[in-house]
């Protein structure tokens, strides 16, 4: 995560501004760059795309991927959907919360598409973990 | 003797440790070639390693890095599977859409062409748009996203719509738990989807396509981006753009998906107008699921009759069925429509992974009904499932063992709807929250009901094999009040709450704008009707779970 930088933000917005429906690609890039979508970014996007700030804010707040506040801690996204529930994800989530304490953020994701080998989790952008049990969670949390 | 390894680089194989196996192979056999293929779809065997020695190919699985030296020494008989294409799980399938699964390198254009790739597109260009529309119609192909609408009619509507700009949109927002066929297709055979989209564009006069892939699928996004770039010259002037979702389940609904591509909140649009008339950016748009479009190359290359000869009734062709949840042999099973639920779960899937008996299966994702084993004779077919108040949806089957608490599953269905509702219509936005509250009252009151709550639930929530502490705090709290006055009061509350939940489901079913609010009653009511003992009522006469 880095502090908001208007020059970087302008460059990210410019990369997509000519596309059809540029808003989501822009927000994804801003989220990846800054770790959240700061109010200054909303203002800037609205200005460049000629939208109202309310429209941009409405989109940011609609989608789970876009954060309106930074999350400085490492994040472990644990799947809590039905297929993982059937393999013990609910109890595992309680265990994960306990071992994570305040150092790691345990978040819920609904389905990573690995429904035959759950419980599953995601760390970072694309690091997937399957067949989790309490021991695997301990190792994952310790490594984050 | 030449040595070649085949190991999947599919997201599921990676999650199960394929990269560690690859590293061990490089360390122990530095001169051997490692080919990263798609996954065969036998997920309980991943990472599945195939070793080719002097032209003979043998599979091993599930493999860990520590097994590699023994496999190289020919001493890992306990992991040996023989030739993988002869494995009973593979041999029993009819793979038309997933014909390349396990066999080719996903991004290798040579592998794609050598296995019949682009023949469908070439055939389409030979016979012309009208004949393509006719072939798709005659194949009987219905939308694989869940609604089952005939693909040929949708395409024809767009082809006949006036306007200089039309779009193809591929719905790859596969958010249903228990489904992963779209992900496997995009990661394992991306050119097949690209070819299907190019044929759709050719037939309908659309020059531009968007593939909307959920952000929870980073590997599929990367593979599709690379494949679109590598094949751009082959499908030109048709152009494809990959769009990433942003974590909203409702964007799997086609009109909210269109709004999302346009850069709006993923709110559902009222229909009409149909997307075929006014879709993306107000233009005529074909919006199809990944599996629908990926079925197209076969239909064009082999002819519509070759596809339609499989299936039953009005469900023609094959369905890639996904076996998920607490199942021993989970994975992708493509078969002609008509196999029964029991064959799929018990004979093919081998029952539960935990070894306990099957109590319920949810078919069709979070909006699909729960079926007890007493309905395992239901054939996999759109109409047969509808006749039993269920749906096949995107073809996912999630298995639960006898430790499941169906009232909690019903509560989850409402809670999920509340979390993912786009907020546009009241039955879905508010009804789901009231639903959670009502089921909470049922869970609190059921302990006081005459039929004892299944006490064995407490403390035995099992994962695949190992016991874990129970979460059923509400049951523990509820079980303390046993005086007769409280029992009577509890029974009255329970009856009132049960009446209310049926009524609420009715309102959501008929009053919601889209399938999120409209179908959430399926899991709720099926749990209530097939498993009344979990809601404080008497069990069905043939106790659910007794046959598995």
XYZ file of C-alpha atoms in Angstrom:
692
model
C 0.000 0.000 0.000
C 1.271 3.469 -0.884
C 0.014 6.963 -0.162
C -2.318 8.532 -2.694
C -0.377 10.202 -5.488
C -2.289 12.300 -8.004
C 0.282 11.869 -10.782
C 0.161 8.076 -10.523
C -3.631 8.146 -10.347
C -3.892 10.363 -13.431
C -1.628 8.012 -15.364
C -3.733 4.971 -14.368
C -6.947 6.712 -15.372
C -5.473 7.826 -18.706
C -4.621 4.226 -19.587
C -8.304 3.288 -19.677
C -10.120 6.548 -20.415
C -10.657 5.748 -24.104
C -12.147 2.283 -23.495
C -15.844 1.471 -23.646
C -17.021 1.442 -20.018
C -13.719 2.479 -18.414
C -14.802 2.855 -14.779
C -14.287 -0.651 -13.397
C -10.858 -1.153 -15.020
C -9.789 2.217 -13.588
C -11.048 1.387 -10.094
C -9.298 -1.993 -10.198
C -5.993 -0.300 -11.028
C -6.441 2.319 -8.306
C -7.332 -0.374 -5.769
C -4.253 -2.400 -6.770
C -1.975 0.647 -6.599
C -3.149 2.257 -3.358
C -4.828 -0.634 -1.552
C -8.076 1.357 -1.337
C -10.037 4.019 -3.219
C -9.399 7.315 -1.415
C -11.835 10.223 -1.665
C -9.301 12.194 -3.730
C -9.294 9.378 -6.274
C -13.097 9.390 -6.494
C -13.008 13.127 -7.150
C -10.341 12.771 -9.827
C -12.065 9.874 -11.627
C -15.361 11.760 -11.628
C -13.665 14.832 -13.098
C -11.805 12.962 -15.863
C -14.768 10.774 -16.903
C -17.245 13.632 -16.594
C -19.351 11.786 -14.020
C -20.764 13.066 -10.755
C -18.881 12.157 -7.582
C -22.055 10.456 -6.370
C -22.042 8.161 -9.397
C -18.432 7.113 -8.833
C -18.980 6.729 -5.093
C -22.045 4.606 -5.816
C -19.987 2.226 -7.930
C -17.104 2.056 -5.422
C -19.472 1.227 -2.583
C -21.418 -1.369 -4.595
C -18.562 -3.795 -5.254
C -16.932 -5.821 -2.494
C -13.471 -5.584 -4.113
C -13.178 -1.815 -3.710
C -12.239 -0.649 -0.209
C -13.231 2.728 1.191
C -10.550 2.434 3.886
C -7.058 0.944 3.772
C -6.378 -2.487 5.276
C -2.765 -2.393 6.459
C -2.757 -5.996 7.716
C -2.128 -9.102 5.600
C -5.449 -10.567 4.413
C -6.540 -14.199 4.384
C -9.731 -14.693 2.380
C -11.505 -17.829 3.511
C -14.304 -19.305 1.412
C -17.530 -19.603 3.397
C -19.849 -20.796 0.604
C -21.870 -24.033 0.657
C -19.303 -26.450 -0.790
C -16.682 -25.352 1.714
C -19.309 -25.388 4.500
C -19.974 -29.025 3.618
C -16.293 -29.693 4.251
C -16.064 -27.901 7.596
C -15.332 -24.272 6.671
C -17.520 -22.752 9.398
C -15.584 -24.354 12.210
C -12.325 -23.622 10.433
C -13.230 -19.935 10.256
C -13.625 -19.814 14.027
C -10.196 -21.385 14.384
C -8.683 -18.966 11.829
C -10.098 -15.943 13.683
C -8.608 -17.232 16.905
C -5.098 -17.807 15.587
C -5.073 -14.672 13.434
C -5.725 -12.349 16.361
C -5.347 -8.683 15.426
C -2.318 -9.226 13.207
C -4.087 -10.818 10.213
C -7.419 -9.849 8.662
C -9.640 -12.884 8.052
C -12.147 -12.006 5.350
C -14.987 -13.951 3.763
C -15.045 -14.819 0.083
C -17.921 -16.635 -1.573
C -16.401 -19.289 -3.782
C -12.973 -19.638 -5.331
C -14.113 -22.337 -7.769
C -12.245 -25.172 -6.021
C -15.426 -26.658 -4.587
C -14.331 -30.309 -4.638
C -11.196 -29.791 -2.502
C -12.281 -27.304 0.190
C -12.036 -25.660 2.587
C -10.189 -23.109 0.456
C -8.508 -19.760 0.920
C -6.856 -17.002 -1.068
C -3.875 -14.880 -0.036
C -2.334 -12.076 -2.043
C -3.560 -11.560 -5.577
C -3.652 -15.179 -6.754
C -2.190 -17.549 -4.172
C -4.751 -20.317 -3.632
C -4.831 -22.865 -0.825
C -6.963 -26.029 -0.790
C -7.780 -28.930 1.578
C -7.259 -26.693 4.594
C -7.445 -28.002 8.129
C -6.548 -26.390 11.438
C -2.843 -27.203 11.034
C -2.732 -25.756 7.510
C -4.428 -22.570 8.746
C -1.826 -22.250 11.521
C 0.992 -22.543 8.964
C -0.686 -20.102 6.577
C -1.274 -17.491 9.258
C 2.284 -17.846 10.570
C 3.697 -17.315 7.063
C 1.671 -14.160 6.325
C 14.964 -43.163 -22.744
C 13.069 -39.937 -23.097
C 11.158 -38.805 -20.066
C 8.227 -36.386 -20.261
C 6.056 -35.214 -17.372
C 2.514 -33.912 -17.670
C 1.258 -31.794 -14.790
C -1.716 -29.417 -14.727
C -1.283 -25.687 -14.150
C -5.003 -25.263 -13.467
C -5.835 -23.172 -10.367
C -7.093 -26.220 -8.478
C -3.902 -28.181 -9.148
C -1.865 -25.159 -8.024
C -3.946 -24.841 -4.851
C -3.286 -28.520 -4.133
C 0.486 -28.079 -4.483
C 1.319 -28.682 -8.180
C 4.073 -26.045 -8.117
C 5.907 -27.886 -5.322
C 5.680 -31.092 -7.351
C 7.053 -29.289 -10.417
C 9.980 -27.955 -8.380
C 10.763 -31.455 -7.132
C 10.659 -32.791 -10.712
C 13.093 -30.120 -11.870
C 15.413 -30.969 -8.976
C 15.337 -34.745 -9.409
C 15.106 -34.989 -13.212
C 16.688 -31.799 -14.555
C 16.833 -33.041 -18.155
C 13.217 -34.148 -18.449
C 10.537 -32.052 -20.130
C 7.622 -30.867 -17.983
C 4.476 -30.086 -19.958
C 1.909 -28.028 -18.079
C -1.466 -29.257 -19.280
C -5.082 -28.626 -18.364
C -6.687 -30.684 -15.600
C -8.419 -33.997 -16.270
C -11.024 -32.926 -13.715
C -10.387 -35.752 -11.230
C -9.899 -33.383 -8.367
C -9.415 -35.877 -5.584
C -6.295 -37.042 -7.455
C -4.732 -33.585 -7.904
C -1.908 -32.889 -8.214
C -2.110 -35.607 -10.867
C 1.244 -36.324 -12.485
C 1.601 -38.277 -15.699
C 4.943 -39.776 -16.626
C 5.750 -40.783 -20.193
C 8.595 -43.264 -20.479
C 9.440 -44.461 -23.972
C 5.979 -43.582 -25.263
C 4.014 -45.189 -22.396
C 2.061 -42.714 -20.240
C 1.154 -43.550 -16.627
C -0.676 -41.401 -14.102
C 0.046 -40.915 -10.399
C -2.044 -39.072 -7.880
C -2.480 -37.352 -5.579
C 1.239 -36.571 -5.662
C 3.287 -34.538 -3.211
C 6.843 -33.291 -3.716
C 8.025 -36.012 -1.337
C 6.605 -38.726 -3.646
C 8.697 -37.627 -6.639
C 11.861 -39.711 -5.970
C 9.775 -42.884 -5.528
C 7.817 -42.188 -8.737
C 11.053 -41.684 -10.685
C 12.417 -44.941 -9.249
C 9.227 -46.742 -10.313
C 8.380 -47.508 -6.684
C 5.161 -45.541 -6.162
C 2.684 -48.287 -6.972
C 0.238 -47.056 -4.327
C -0.175 -43.816 -6.320
C -0.184 -45.381 -9.794
C -3.375 -44.927 -11.831
C -2.389 -46.583 -15.118
C -3.262 -44.770 -18.342
C -5.388 -41.799 -17.222
C -7.664 -41.743 -20.259
C -8.727 -45.274 -19.337
C -9.580 -44.387 -15.731
C -13.214 -45.342 -14.984
C -14.102 -41.735 -14.051
C -12.894 -40.529 -17.465
C -14.008 -43.533 -19.516
C -17.590 -43.189 -18.243
C -17.902 -39.616 -19.561
C -19.001 -38.152 -22.876
C -16.620 -35.277 -23.275
C -17.656 -32.998 -26.111
C -16.999 -29.572 -24.560
C -14.147 -30.844 -22.377
C -12.614 -33.102 -25.048
C -9.154 -31.561 -24.480
C -9.208 -31.615 -20.665
C -5.986 -33.159 -19.373
C -4.638 -33.712 -22.876
C -3.367 -30.366 -24.166
C -1.362 -27.344 -23.063
C -3.958 -24.587 -22.639
C -2.110 -21.779 -24.422
C -0.379 -23.873 -27.092
C -1.898 -22.981 -30.465
C -0.248 -26.033 -32.047
C -1.917 -28.376 -29.546
C -5.245 -26.643 -30.185
C -5.131 -26.997 -33.950
C -3.819 -30.560 -33.751
C -6.891 -31.546 -31.727
C -9.413 -30.112 -34.186
C -9.236 -26.496 -33.081
C -10.619 -23.758 -35.392
C -12.453 -26.330 -37.540
C -15.782 -25.019 -36.252
C -14.902 -21.437 -37.153
C -13.626 -22.482 -40.582
C -16.821 -24.429 -41.196
C -18.904 -21.428 -40.108
C -17.092 -19.184 -42.577
C -17.724 -21.730 -45.339
C -21.466 -22.122 -44.782
C -22.327 -18.513 -43.898
C -24.233 -16.844 -41.038
C -27.734 -18.132 -41.859
C -26.579 -21.749 -41.939
C -24.703 -21.266 -38.645
C -27.870 -19.980 -36.963
C -29.731 -22.965 -38.359
C -27.091 -25.405 -37.069
C -27.117 -23.925 -33.555
C -30.921 -24.082 -33.487
C -30.995 -27.683 -34.711
C -28.400 -28.777 -32.146
C -30.971 -28.037 -29.428
C -28.315 -26.241 -27.373
C -29.826 -24.403 -24.398
C -28.120 -21.760 -22.288
C -25.843 -23.464 -19.784
C -25.865 -20.568 -17.308
C -29.008 -21.891 -15.676
C -32.045 -20.512 -17.458
C -31.807 -23.025 -20.304
C -33.025 -20.632 -23.018
C -32.451 -21.971 -26.562
C -29.189 -20.478 -27.860
C -30.282 -20.534 -31.489
C -33.337 -18.335 -30.837
C -31.268 -15.821 -28.889
C -28.678 -15.605 -31.665
C -31.343 -15.288 -34.353
C -32.970 -12.393 -32.488
C -29.666 -10.515 -32.421
C -28.871 -11.399 -36.040
C -32.227 -9.939 -37.116
C -31.914 -6.820 -34.943
C -31.088 -3.687 -36.890
C -28.026 -1.621 -36.096
C -24.415 -1.170 -37.098
C -22.994 -2.179 -33.695
C -23.740 -5.446 -31.892
C -21.956 -7.253 -29.104
C -21.207 -10.742 -27.881
C -20.919 -10.933 -24.093
C -19.623 -14.029 -22.373
C -20.875 -14.458 -18.835
C -17.910 -15.904 -16.931
C -19.082 -14.639 -13.541
C -19.332 -18.183 -12.201
C -20.274 -17.312 -8.631
C -22.305 -20.370 -7.645
C -20.693 -22.463 -4.974
C -20.256 -25.993 -6.272
C -19.460 -24.888 -9.815
C -16.095 -24.623 -11.515
C -16.643 -25.761 -15.110
C -16.329 -22.221 -16.520
C -13.071 -21.772 -14.636
C -11.720 -25.107 -15.877
C -12.689 -24.329 -19.463
C -11.094 -20.872 -19.433
C -7.934 -22.110 -17.736
C -7.744 -25.382 -19.635
C -9.044 -24.685 -23.136
C -9.319 -20.906 -23.627
C -9.164 -21.062 -27.430
C -12.315 -23.203 -27.446
C -14.245 -20.358 -25.809
C -12.640 -17.818 -28.135
C -13.624 -19.921 -31.145
C -17.206 -20.166 -29.868
C -17.399 -16.394 -29.440
C -15.942 -15.781 -32.895
C -18.596 -18.064 -34.407
C -21.314 -16.214 -32.462
C -19.983 -12.908 -33.766
C -19.872 -14.194 -37.335
C -23.425 -15.546 -37.149
C -24.989 -12.446 -35.619
C -22.938 -9.663 -37.194
C -21.193 -8.612 -33.981
C -17.565 -7.545 -34.206
C -16.767 -7.082 -30.570
C -16.962 -9.369 -27.553
C -16.507 -8.894 -23.835
C -15.704 -11.730 -21.457
C -16.734 -10.778 -17.931
C -14.712 -12.923 -15.512
C -15.115 -12.741 -11.748
C -12.133 -11.346 -9.857
C -11.999 -14.467 -7.663
C -10.595 -16.251 -10.756
C -7.193 -14.547 -11.253
C -5.723 -17.549 -13.070
C -8.608 -17.713 -15.538
C -8.254 -13.979 -16.200
C -4.523 -14.344 -16.905
C -5.018 -17.342 -19.207
C -7.844 -15.698 -21.138
C -5.875 -12.466 -21.591
C -2.892 -14.411 -22.961
C -5.111 -16.532 -25.217
C -6.976 -13.514 -26.614
C -3.671 -11.882 -27.511
C -2.205 -15.035 -29.080
C -5.277 -15.762 -31.223
C -6.167 -12.189 -32.215
C -5.020 -12.712 -35.814
C -7.052 -15.902 -36.231
C -10.403 -14.435 -35.168
C -9.883 -10.955 -36.701
C -11.708 -8.710 -37.504
C -13.594 -10.005 -34.463
C -12.077 -8.483 -31.289
C -12.324 -9.715 -27.700
C -11.810 -7.801 -24.483
C -11.482 -9.342 -21.018
C -13.276 -7.564 -18.169
C -12.717 -8.328 -14.515
C -15.637 -8.416 -12.069
C -15.318 -6.836 -8.654
C -16.738 -9.297 -6.158
C -20.484 -8.974 -6.668
C -22.404 -12.259 -6.971
C -25.410 -10.548 -8.537
C -23.310 -9.596 -11.584
C -23.791 -13.171 -12.761
C -27.335 -12.039 -13.597
C -27.111 -10.970 -17.224
C -28.509 -7.450 -17.037
C -26.533 -6.506 -13.956
C -23.449 -7.895 -15.701
C -24.123 -5.545 -18.619
C -24.415 -2.609 -16.214
C -21.136 -3.627 -14.635
C -19.269 -3.657 -17.962
C -20.730 -0.239 -18.679
C -19.168 0.993 -15.435
C -22.313 1.211 -13.323
C -23.472 -0.392 -10.098
C -24.342 -4.000 -10.843
C -28.063 -3.450 -10.494
C -30.552 -5.589 -12.336
C -32.452 -4.093 -15.271
C -36.145 -4.718 -15.746
C -36.939 -6.820 -18.835
C -38.133 -6.021 -21.478
C -36.234 -4.739 -23.319
C -34.345 -7.998 -23.744
C -30.574 -7.737 -24.085
C -30.970 -9.221 -27.574
C -32.748 -5.998 -28.543
C -31.154 -3.451 -26.189
C -28.188 -4.902 -24.341
C -24.685 -3.608 -23.776
C -24.565 0.183 -24.313
C -28.127 -0.139 -25.615
C -27.025 -2.296 -28.565
C -28.287 -5.755 -29.605
C -26.294 -8.217 -27.533
C -25.871 -11.971 -27.341
C -25.115 -12.819 -23.734
C -24.213 -16.462 -23.186
C -22.518 -18.486 -20.498
C -18.985 -19.871 -21.009
C -20.237 -23.443 -21.445
C -22.846 -22.431 -24.021
C -20.258 -20.703 -26.204
C -17.697 -23.467 -25.654
C -20.172 -26.057 -26.961
C -20.407 -24.220 -30.298
C -17.129 -25.311 -31.974
C -18.128 -28.991 -31.656
C -21.597 -28.303 -33.053
C -20.164 -26.573 -36.120
C -17.266 -28.965 -36.666
C -19.180 -32.217 -36.150
C -22.667 -31.089 -37.126
C -25.743 -30.313 -34.996
C -27.038 -33.891 -35.216
C -23.862 -35.230 -33.585
C -24.587 -32.967 -30.592
C -28.361 -33.455 -30.448
C -28.067 -37.241 -30.493
C -27.087 -37.046 -26.803
C -29.510 -36.129 -24.031
C -33.156 -36.619 -23.110
C -36.408 -34.785 -23.818
C -35.806 -31.112 -24.567
C -32.365 -31.214 -22.896
C -30.052 -32.066 -25.784
C -26.333 -32.673 -25.787
C -24.080 -32.971 -22.781
C -23.788 -31.126 -19.492
C -20.474 -30.674 -17.704
C -21.619 -31.634 -14.198
C -19.564 -30.522 -11.242
C -19.327 -32.836 -8.232
C -18.472 -30.775 -5.177
C -18.663 -30.375 -1.442
C -18.334 -33.363 0.845
C -17.820 -35.925 -1.931
C -15.191 -38.625 -2.180
C -14.501 -38.336 -5.905
C -15.163 -34.707 -6.741
C -14.505 -33.096 -10.069
C -15.840 -32.493 -13.543
C -18.116 -35.116 -15.087
C -19.416 -34.294 -18.562
C -22.245 -36.559 -19.576
C -25.391 -36.621 -21.673
C -28.493 -35.288 -19.911
C -30.443 -38.040 -18.198
C -28.100 -39.529 -15.590
C -29.851 -39.693 -12.221
C -28.766 -37.735 -9.178
C -28.059 -40.987 -7.330
C -25.797 -42.298 -10.108
C -23.860 -39.048 -10.068
C -23.472 -38.717 -6.301
C -23.114 -42.344 -5.239
C -21.872 -44.366 -8.232
C -19.652 -41.724 -9.847
C -18.849 -39.539 -6.857
C -18.430 -42.402 -4.393
C -20.562 -40.830 -1.647
C -19.149 -38.498 0.976
C -15.503 -37.673 1.603
C -16.115 -37.924 5.349
C -17.366 -41.511 5.020
C -20.675 -40.641 6.707
C -23.985 -41.048 4.925
C -25.252 -38.483 2.417
C -28.042 -36.407 3.922
C -28.618 -33.682 1.328
C -27.323 -32.432 -1.986
C -27.787 -28.913 -3.264
C -28.083 -28.781 -7.033
C -27.589 -25.592 -9.018
C -25.660 -23.373 -6.624
C -26.819 -21.113 -3.769
C -30.194 -20.612 -5.465
C -30.789 -24.308 -6.078
C -32.912 -26.714 -4.073
C -31.680 -29.229 -1.514
C -32.580 -32.801 -2.439
C -32.742 -35.712 0.024
C -31.566 -39.195 -1.058
C -35.240 -40.199 -1.449
C -35.244 -38.064 -4.633
C -32.021 -39.524 -6.026
C -33.964 -41.071 -8.921
C -34.382 -37.576 -10.451
C -32.726 -37.512 -13.887
C -30.404 -34.616 -14.710
C -32.678 -32.703 -17.061
C -34.071 -29.158 -16.961
C -37.722 -30.224 -16.910
C -37.308 -33.167 -14.499
C -35.696 -30.917 -11.901
C -38.304 -28.207 -12.363
C -41.030 -30.817 -11.820
C -39.537 -31.524 -8.392
C -39.252 -27.867 -7.407
C -35.548 -27.713 -8.190
C -33.247 -26.500 -10.903
C -30.048 -27.756 -12.473
C -28.679 -24.246 -12.774
C -25.075 -24.319 -13.887
C -24.739 -28.024 -13.126
C -23.111 -27.956 -9.708
C -23.901 -30.652 -7.127
C -22.824 -29.942 -3.553
C -22.942 -32.930 -1.228
C -23.551 -32.721 2.535
C -23.180 -35.557 5.021
C -25.465 -36.330 7.969
C -23.847 -33.726 10.225
C -25.512 -30.908 8.272
C -28.130 -28.771 9.999
C -30.653 -27.882 7.304
C -32.167 -24.974 9.231
C -28.723 -23.382 9.235
C -28.406 -24.017 5.481
C -31.777 -22.313 4.961
C -30.602 -19.419 7.097
C -27.414 -19.178 5.037
C -29.421 -18.997 1.802
C -31.272 -15.942 3.162
C -28.097 -14.402 4.610
C -26.279 -14.850 1.296
C -29.149 -13.194 -0.561
C -29.062 -10.297 1.916
C -25.310 -9.878 1.479
C -25.395 -10.049 -2.319
C -28.702 -8.311 -3.129
C -28.229 -5.388 -5.510
C -30.892 -3.538 -3.553
C -33.085 -2.549 -6.465
C -36.216 -4.532 -5.587
C -37.804 -4.756 -2.156
C -38.633 -8.487 -1.890
C -34.962 -9.362 -2.324
C -33.393 -6.462 -0.392
C -35.670 -6.552 2.651
C -37.196 -10.011 2.343
C -33.838 -11.708 2.696
C -33.034 -9.896 5.948
C -36.496 -10.635 7.376
C -35.898 -14.229 6.266
C -32.707 -14.487 8.317
C -34.515 -13.116 11.366
C -37.433 -15.495 10.933
C -35.204 -18.550 10.584
C -33.278 -17.400 13.649
C -36.581 -17.499 15.550
C -37.237 -21.000 14.207
C -33.801 -22.160 15.323
C -34.354 -20.668 18.773
C -37.865 -22.134 19.081
C -37.280 -25.593 17.642
C -35.550 -26.791 20.817
C -38.861 -26.362 22.645
C -40.806 -28.278 20.015
C -42.212 -31.757 20.797
C -39.856 -33.462 18.355
C -36.398 -33.206 19.885
C -33.834 -31.382 17.862
C -31.290 -33.713 16.394
C -29.066 -33.611 19.472
C -26.231 -35.409 17.759
C -25.618 -32.282 15.697
C -24.015 -30.586 18.656
C -20.329 -31.307 18.664
C -20.209 -33.432 15.529
C -19.966 -30.891 12.711
C -17.483 -32.858 10.700
C -15.116 -31.711 8.051
C -13.896 -34.197 5.461
C -12.972 -36.839 7.978
C -12.049 -34.971 11.115
C -14.318 -33.772 13.917
C -14.313 -30.071 14.588
C -15.912 -28.060 17.375
C -19.569 -27.250 16.797
C -20.833 -23.776 16.071
C -24.354 -24.576 17.133
C -24.499 -22.157 20.032
C -28.115 -21.290 19.348
C -29.119 -24.895 19.840
C -27.270 -25.104 23.123
C -28.954 -21.970 24.374
C -32.357 -23.149 23.162
C -32.127 -26.537 24.829
C -32.124 -25.137 28.359
C -35.821 -24.219 28.534
C -38.002 -27.262 29.053
C -40.878 -26.274 31.304
C -44.292 -26.976 29.797
C -45.377 -23.324 29.692
C -42.318 -22.410 27.744
C -42.850 -25.427 25.502
C -46.356 -24.277 24.598
C -45.202 -20.726 23.953
C -42.279 -22.012 21.936
C -44.578 -24.185 19.819
C -46.806 -21.211 19.037
C -43.804 -19.097 18.058
C -42.475 -21.903 15.910
C -45.764 -22.350 14.061
C -46.037 -18.616 13.461
C -42.479 -18.382 12.174
C -42.913 -21.365 9.858
C -46.075 -19.842 8.362
C -44.269 -16.552 7.924
C -41.276 -18.059 6.152
C -43.515 -19.844 3.625
C -45.362 -16.602 2.997
C -42.153 -14.601 2.678
C -40.737 -17.101 0.196
C -43.897 -16.775 -1.893
C -43.460 -13.002 -2.007
C -39.774 -13.223 -2.890
C -40.408 -15.830 -5.578
C -43.032 -13.846 -7.433
C -42.064 -10.295 -6.522
C -38.331 -10.149 -7.193
C -36.824 -8.667 -10.329
C -34.239 -11.393 -10.924
C -33.223 -14.895 -9.914
C -31.317 -13.829 -6.790
C -34.408 -12.888 -4.812
C -36.684 -15.054 -6.949
C -34.784 -18.317 -6.466
C -33.551 -17.943 -2.871
C -36.837 -19.615 -1.814
C -35.675 -22.829 -3.562
C -32.977 -23.747 -1.007
C -35.084 -22.414 1.880
C -38.337 -24.200 1.076
C -36.667 -27.429 -0.067
C -34.781 -27.585 3.238
C -38.014 -26.930 5.111
C -40.122 -29.430 3.153
C -37.624 -32.288 2.863
C -36.009 -31.930 6.293
C -38.822 -30.714 8.613
C -37.165 -32.402 11.619
C -34.463 -29.712 11.530
C -37.150 -27.048 11.824
C -38.810 -28.508 14.891
C -41.300 -30.625 12.931
C -41.773 -34.369 12.488
C -39.513 -36.173 10.060
C -40.728 -37.242 6.609
C -42.090 -40.790 6.698
C -39.124 -42.155 4.778
C -36.358 -40.543 6.836
C -34.023 -38.531 4.658
C -30.579 -40.039 4.540
C -31.686 -43.591 5.215
C -30.990 -44.786 1.691
C -27.479 -43.484 1.206
